[in-house]
Short mmCIF file of C-alpha atoms in Angstrom, two decimals:
data_model
loop_
_atom_site.label_atom_id
_atom_site.label_comp_id
_atom_site.label_asym_id
_atom_site.label_seq_id
_atom_site.Cartn_x
_atom_site.Cartn_y
_atom_site.Cartn_z
CA UNK A 23 -111.58 331.71 191.06
CA UNK A 24 -110.82 328.79 187.65
CA UNK A 25 -107.40 326.25 187.71
CA UNK A 26 -106.59 328.39 184.88
CA UNK A 27 -107.06 331.42 186.32
CA UNK A 28 -104.98 331.03 189.29
CA UNK A 29 -102.01 329.45 187.15
CA UNK A 30 -101.83 332.44 185.09
CA UNK A 31 -101.57 334.18 188.47
CA UNK A 32 -98.96 332.26 189.70
CA UNK A 33 -96.84 332.59 186.33
CA UNK A 34 -97.23 336.74 186.69
CA UNK A 35 -96.24 336.41 189.99
CA UNK A 36 -93.26 334.25 188.74
CA UNK A 37 -92.03 336.32 186.24
CA UNK A 38 -92.39 339.68 188.39
CA UNK A 39 -90.60 338.16 190.85
CA UNK A 40 -87.95 337.06 188.94
CA UNK A 41 -87.55 340.40 187.03
CA UNK A 42 -87.74 342.47 190.38
CA UNK A 43 -83.79 340.02 191.84
CA UNK A 44 -82.72 340.31 188.47
CA UNK A 45 -82.81 337.03 187.89
CA UNK A 46 -81.68 335.86 184.00
CA UNK A 47 -81.49 332.39 182.66
CA UNK A 48 -79.35 329.75 183.08
CA UNK A 49 -76.59 329.54 180.48
CA UNK A 50 -76.03 325.76 180.11
CA UNK A 51 -72.49 324.24 179.23
CA UNK A 52 -72.03 321.56 176.77
CA UNK A 53 -70.30 318.45 178.01
CA UNK A 54 -67.56 319.10 176.43
CA UNK A 55 -66.90 322.14 177.25
CA UNK A 56 -67.15 321.13 181.36
CA UNK A 57 -64.62 318.54 179.84
CA UNK A 58 -62.20 321.52 178.82
CA UNK A 59 -62.34 324.01 181.61
CA UNK A 60 -61.60 320.49 183.95
CA UNK A 61 -58.37 320.13 181.73
CA UNK A 62 -57.29 324.06 181.94
CA UNK A 63 -57.97 323.84 185.48
CA UNK A 64 -55.68 321.05 186.33
CA UNK A 65 -53.29 322.49 183.04
CA UNK A 66 -52.88 325.56 185.73
CA UNK A 67 -52.03 323.74 188.57
CA UNK A 68 -48.51 323.26 190.06
CA UNK A 69 -46.11 320.00 190.58
CA UNK A 70 -47.43 319.01 193.82
CA UNK A 71 -44.15 317.79 194.05
CA UNK A 72 -42.97 321.08 194.48
CA UNK A 73 -45.10 322.42 197.13
CA UNK A 74 -44.60 319.04 199.71
CA UNK A 75 -41.65 317.05 199.17
CA UNK A 76 -42.33 314.25 202.31
CA UNK A 77 -38.69 313.05 202.11
CA UNK A 78 -37.37 316.31 203.20
CA UNK A 79 -39.70 317.27 205.20
CA UNK A 80 -39.19 313.94 207.29
CA UNK A 81 -35.30 314.78 207.28
CA UNK A 82 -36.35 318.04 208.12
CA UNK A 83 -38.25 316.55 211.27
CA UNK A 84 -35.42 314.01 212.42
CA UNK A 85 -32.60 316.98 212.70
CA UNK A 86 -35.37 319.04 214.79
CA UNK A 87 -35.36 316.00 217.30
CA UNK A 88 -32.14 315.71 217.38
CA UNK A 89 -31.56 319.25 218.23
CA UNK A 90 -34.58 320.16 220.23
CA UNK A 91 -35.45 316.91 222.33
CA UNK A 92 -34.41 317.39 225.69
CA UNK A 93 -32.51 314.80 227.55
CA UNK A 94 -34.82 312.55 230.44
CA UNK A 95 -33.35 312.47 233.58
CA UNK A 96 -31.89 309.84 234.83
CA UNK A 97 -33.86 307.86 236.70
CA UNK A 98 -32.05 305.92 238.74
CA UNK A 99 -30.87 308.85 240.71
CA UNK A 100 -33.35 311.20 240.23
CA UNK A 101 -36.78 309.52 239.28
CA UNK A 102 -39.74 309.08 240.53
CA UNK A 103 -39.11 306.36 243.44
CA UNK A 104 -34.96 305.75 242.15
CA UNK A 105 -34.80 303.93 245.47
CA UNK A 106 -37.18 300.91 243.69
CA UNK A 107 -35.36 301.44 239.81
CA UNK A 108 -32.16 301.91 241.28
CA UNK A 109 -31.56 298.94 243.61
CA UNK A 110 -27.53 298.53 243.42
CA UNK A 111 -26.70 302.02 245.78
CA UNK A 112 -23.92 301.35 247.80
CA UNK A 113 -22.76 298.16 246.53
CA UNK A 114 -19.31 297.87 245.27
CA UNK A 115 -18.83 297.65 241.14
CA UNK A 116 -15.71 295.91 240.14
CA UNK A 117 -13.82 298.24 237.38
CA UNK A 118 -14.14 295.23 234.70
CA UNK A 119 -16.45 292.23 233.59
CA UNK A 120 -17.11 290.74 230.56
CA UNK A 121 -20.95 290.13 229.79
CA UNK A 122 -22.07 287.60 226.89
CA UNK A 123 -23.65 289.60 224.36
CA UNK A 124 -24.24 286.93 222.17
CA UNK A 125 -27.78 286.07 222.31
CA UNK A 126 -29.34 289.38 221.70
CA UNK A 127 -32.73 290.64 220.01
CA UNK A 128 -32.59 294.87 218.53
CA UNK A 129 -35.33 296.23 220.62
CA UNK A 130 -36.16 298.11 217.63
CA UNK A 131 -35.37 298.43 213.60
CA UNK A 132 -35.51 302.02 213.27
CA UNK A 133 -32.18 304.02 213.43
CA UNK A 134 -31.33 306.43 216.24
CA UNK A 135 -32.76 309.76 215.84
CA UNK A 136 -30.61 310.81 219.37
CA UNK A 137 -26.95 309.38 220.37
CA UNK A 138 -26.47 308.86 223.63
CA UNK A 139 -24.22 311.81 225.53
CA UNK A 140 -23.58 315.31 227.10
CA UNK A 141 -26.37 317.91 225.93
CA UNK A 142 -24.33 321.34 226.62
CA UNK A 143 -27.71 323.06 226.14
CA UNK A 144 -29.89 321.43 228.99
CA UNK A 145 -26.42 320.97 231.02
CA UNK A 146 -27.75 316.78 231.45
CA UNK A 147 -26.64 313.11 230.12
CA UNK A 148 -28.82 311.74 227.69
CA UNK A 149 -28.42 307.66 229.52
CA UNK A 150 -29.34 305.84 226.43
CA UNK A 151 -30.42 306.56 223.02
CA UNK A 152 -33.68 307.09 221.00
CA UNK A 153 -34.52 305.37 218.31
CA UNK A 154 -37.05 305.51 215.31
CA UNK A 155 -40.25 304.36 215.70
CA UNK A 156 -44.21 304.65 215.18
CA UNK A 157 -46.68 304.60 217.91
CA UNK A 158 -47.93 300.82 218.57
CA UNK A 159 -44.92 298.98 216.75
CA UNK A 160 -43.88 296.42 218.76
CA UNK A 161 -40.68 296.92 220.92
CA UNK A 162 -38.66 293.84 222.03
CA UNK A 163 -36.00 292.37 224.82
CA UNK A 164 -33.10 292.75 224.18
CA UNK A 165 -31.76 289.23 226.20
CA UNK A 166 -33.04 286.94 227.92
CA UNK A 167 -33.97 288.00 231.13
CA UNK A 168 -37.02 289.03 234.12
CA UNK A 169 -39.09 292.08 234.47
CA UNK A 170 -38.14 294.23 236.97
CA UNK A 171 -40.47 297.31 236.55
CA UNK A 172 -43.80 298.27 234.75
CA UNK A 173 -43.88 301.93 235.67
CA UNK A 174 -44.62 305.46 234.73
CA UNK A 175 -42.60 309.05 234.88
CA UNK A 176 -44.49 311.73 233.68
CA UNK A 177 -40.98 314.01 233.86
CA UNK A 178 -39.61 311.87 231.61
CA UNK A 179 -39.65 308.17 230.26
CA UNK A 180 -43.34 307.95 230.43
CA UNK A 181 -44.16 304.33 230.65
CA UNK A 182 -41.50 301.84 230.98
CA UNK A 183 -39.71 298.80 231.30
CA UNK A 184 -36.94 297.93 233.09
CA UNK A 185 -35.65 294.05 232.55
CA UNK A 186 -32.80 292.26 234.36
CA UNK A 187 -31.32 290.11 232.27
CA UNK A 188 -29.12 286.46 232.51
CA UNK A 189 -26.13 288.47 231.32
CA UNK A 190 -25.44 290.81 234.03
CA UNK A 191 -27.26 294.27 232.39
CA UNK A 192 -30.43 295.54 232.78
CA UNK A 193 -32.27 297.64 229.47
CA UNK A 194 -34.28 300.39 230.53
CA UNK A 195 -37.17 300.58 226.95
CA UNK A 196 -38.51 304.35 227.41
CA UNK A 197 -42.15 306.28 226.28
CA UNK A 198 -43.83 303.31 225.57
CA UNK A 199 -47.68 303.45 224.46
CA UNK A 200 -48.29 299.82 226.20
CA UNK A 201 -47.05 297.19 228.49
CA UNK A 202 -47.09 293.93 227.53
CA UNK A 203 -45.81 292.22 230.23
CA UNK A 204 -46.07 291.94 233.70
CA UNK A 205 -43.07 292.44 236.61
CA UNK A 206 -41.43 289.12 237.34
CA UNK A 207 -41.99 287.75 233.89
CA UNK A 208 -39.19 285.79 232.11
CA UNK A 209 -38.87 287.02 228.83
CA UNK A 210 -36.49 285.11 225.94
CA UNK A 211 -34.29 287.44 223.80
CA UNK A 212 -36.57 288.87 220.60
CA UNK A 213 -40.17 288.67 222.99
CA UNK A 214 -42.05 292.08 222.42
CA UNK A 215 -42.27 293.40 225.79
CA UNK A 216 -44.38 296.83 224.92
CA UNK A 217 -45.59 298.58 222.30
CA UNK A 218 -44.31 302.37 220.98
CA UNK A 219 -45.01 305.65 221.76
CA UNK A 220 -44.70 308.67 223.15
CA UNK A 221 -45.55 309.10 226.63
CA UNK A 222 -43.24 311.66 229.05
CA UNK A 223 -41.15 313.83 227.94
CA UNK A 224 -40.87 313.61 224.39
CA UNK A 225 -42.07 315.40 221.63
CA UNK A 226 -43.35 312.65 218.87
CA UNK A 227 -43.12 309.09 218.69
CA UNK A 228 -39.53 307.22 219.36
CA UNK A 229 -37.98 304.16 221.98
CA UNK A 230 -35.47 305.96 224.52
CA UNK A 231 -33.36 302.48 224.86
CA UNK A 232 -30.49 302.09 227.91
CA UNK A 233 -28.22 299.58 228.35
CA UNK A 234 -26.89 299.74 232.06
CA UNK A 235 -24.34 297.79 234.31
CA UNK A 236 -25.26 297.72 238.36
CA UNK A 237 -26.91 301.23 237.39
CA UNK A 238 -23.77 302.19 235.07
CA UNK A 239 -25.49 303.90 231.66
CA UNK A 240 -23.82 302.17 229.23
CA UNK A 241 -23.53 303.77 225.89
CA UNK A 242 -25.91 301.44 223.91
CA UNK A 243 -23.89 302.00 220.52
CA UNK A 244 -20.74 300.34 223.26
CA UNK A 245 -22.47 297.03 222.74
CA UNK A 246 -25.11 297.55 219.75
CA UNK A 247 -24.28 298.47 215.73
CA UNK A 248 -27.47 299.78 214.73
CA UNK A 249 -27.13 300.63 211.31
CA UNK A 250 -25.88 296.96 210.91
CA UNK A 251 -28.43 295.33 213.71
CA UNK A 252 -26.24 293.45 215.81
CA UNK A 253 -24.23 293.22 218.08
CA UNK A 254 -20.04 294.45 218.15
CA UNK A 255 -18.92 291.24 219.17
CA UNK A 256 -20.19 287.91 220.94
CA UNK A 257 -18.86 289.90 224.29
CA UNK A 258 -18.57 293.35 225.71
CA UNK A 259 -16.03 294.17 228.28
CA UNK A 260 -17.20 296.43 230.76
CA UNK A 261 -14.79 298.86 232.11
CA UNK A 262 -15.19 302.57 234.33
CA UNK A 263 -12.84 304.14 231.58
CA UNK A 264 -14.69 303.60 228.74
CA UNK A 265 -18.37 302.70 229.22
CA UNK A 266 -19.98 306.08 228.20
CA UNK A 267 -18.00 305.43 224.43
CA UNK A 268 -19.23 303.93 221.52
CA UNK A 269 -17.42 301.19 219.16
CA UNK A 270 -16.86 301.06 215.54
CA UNK A 271 -14.89 298.92 213.56
CA UNK A 272 -12.67 300.12 210.88
CA UNK A 273 -11.18 297.11 209.20
CA UNK A 274 -12.50 294.60 211.20
CA UNK A 275 -10.53 296.26 214.66
CA UNK A 276 -12.64 297.77 217.50
CA UNK A 277 -12.09 301.23 217.98
CA UNK A 278 -13.68 303.42 221.01
CA UNK A 279 -14.81 307.06 219.01
CA UNK A 280 -16.51 310.05 220.47
CA UNK A 281 -19.76 309.52 222.48
CA UNK A 282 -21.43 312.17 220.82
CA UNK A 283 -19.79 311.47 217.19
CA UNK A 284 -22.75 311.99 215.34
CA UNK A 285 -20.78 310.07 212.44
CA UNK A 286 -20.82 306.58 213.93
CA UNK A 287 -24.29 304.53 213.57
CA UNK A 288 -25.78 308.18 213.86
CA UNK A 289 -28.56 309.55 211.84
CA UNK A 290 -31.38 307.38 209.24
CA UNK A 291 -28.26 306.48 206.55
CA UNK A 292 -24.79 306.69 206.53
CA UNK A 293 -21.92 306.63 204.37
CA UNK A 294 -20.76 302.75 205.66
CA UNK A 295 -23.15 300.05 206.92
CA UNK A 296 -21.43 296.70 208.47
CA UNK A 297 -22.65 293.86 208.80
CA UNK A 298 -21.04 290.78 211.41
CA UNK A 299 -21.01 287.49 210.16
CA UNK A 300 -23.14 285.05 212.42
CA UNK A 301 -22.56 280.95 212.31
CA UNK A 302 -24.51 279.74 209.61
CA UNK A 303 -24.73 283.00 207.43
CA UNK A 304 -24.34 282.62 203.50
CA UNK A 305 -23.80 285.65 201.60
CA UNK A 306 -27.86 285.04 199.76
CA UNK A 307 -28.85 285.06 203.69
CA UNK A 308 -26.93 288.16 204.88
CA UNK A 309 -27.48 290.12 201.17
CA UNK A 310 -31.86 289.07 201.82
CA UNK A 311 -31.34 291.55 205.27
CA UNK A 312 -29.73 294.22 204.37
CA UNK A 313 -31.85 294.57 201.01
CA UNK A 314 -28.65 294.22 198.88
CA UNK A 315 -27.81 291.70 196.49
CA UNK A 316 -24.75 289.03 196.47
CA UNK A 317 -22.79 290.85 193.25
CA UNK A 318 -23.06 293.88 195.35
CA UNK A 319 -21.76 292.47 197.96
CA UNK A 320 -18.63 290.87 195.97
CA UNK A 321 -17.75 293.81 194.63
CA UNK A 322 -18.03 295.17 197.75
CA UNK A 323 -15.75 293.48 200.07
CA UNK A 324 -13.19 292.06 197.38
CA UNK A 325 -14.40 288.10 197.68
CA UNK A 326 -15.84 285.70 195.30
CA UNK A 327 -19.16 283.87 195.53
CA UNK A 328 -17.46 280.90 196.43
CA UNK A 329 -15.89 282.53 199.44
CA UNK A 330 -16.12 280.31 202.74
CA UNK A 331 -17.70 283.04 205.99
CA UNK A 332 -16.00 282.82 209.30
CA UNK A 333 -18.08 283.84 211.71
CA UNK A 334 -16.70 287.11 213.21
CA UNK A 335 -16.21 288.49 209.75
CA UNK A 336 -17.40 292.02 209.35
CA UNK A 337 -18.94 292.50 205.59
CA UNK A 338 -19.74 295.50 204.40
CA UNK A 339 -22.74 295.70 203.08
CA UNK A 340 -23.20 299.45 202.17
#
């Protein structure tokens, strides 16, 4: 068979196959026609903001965590190897003692997602507060001290660190993803001690933070103002009748409030945010730290730019 005859044979075969399967010639569109079709498709799409609102989703998840997250068991009395966690069993605890908390650091900059207090739904006390963070965020020592324990508790705290401080307090940091310190290691306020996570009994990344005195779980909101990212006063007086209660400033006066009061430094924000002036502070520094302006600080507090700031004075920053 010659080459020409073979080519004709192949051509005829292709035509027969095409007619058998109903293949029709492709209709080509111009570039402009494709562009018009693309524009029409985009124009018909709904605004993505109407379908997904990130801020609303975050608010929903925060509300869900507040209500649904079961509080951890008390590792000082119920936890795995609790005899090692609580060395104060049988020891006499004074009715009152003043503790210096002036040299401090915030463990994380996150806001509260769950306060200290009793949870009727679970019949259990939440012995600390939960602070917002992302997995891998740095967790820092709240005061100077020495690492006492780094352990794992699967039923609650996950990986956790306990630090004994020179001021007499102990702090607990739970649901960690990684230790950055070892037992007996000396730390200073603000030193990295761990990375945040969601280990143990946890529905999402957060830091479970406790403040203890001789095993007594003090409400951290009695010591820290988490909205203002500072301590309420340079010293905290432990008292067996009030250690479970949070503190709040009202016109410069410190008041004790209900331990589960959700309007007390709770949530991602709040209608009022305050800051306690420290030695060396200026209006410029305070404004920068709190994401505001000098003019707004003056307006909120009825002061002038030339006003001399006294350490201990409480300023409204929001």
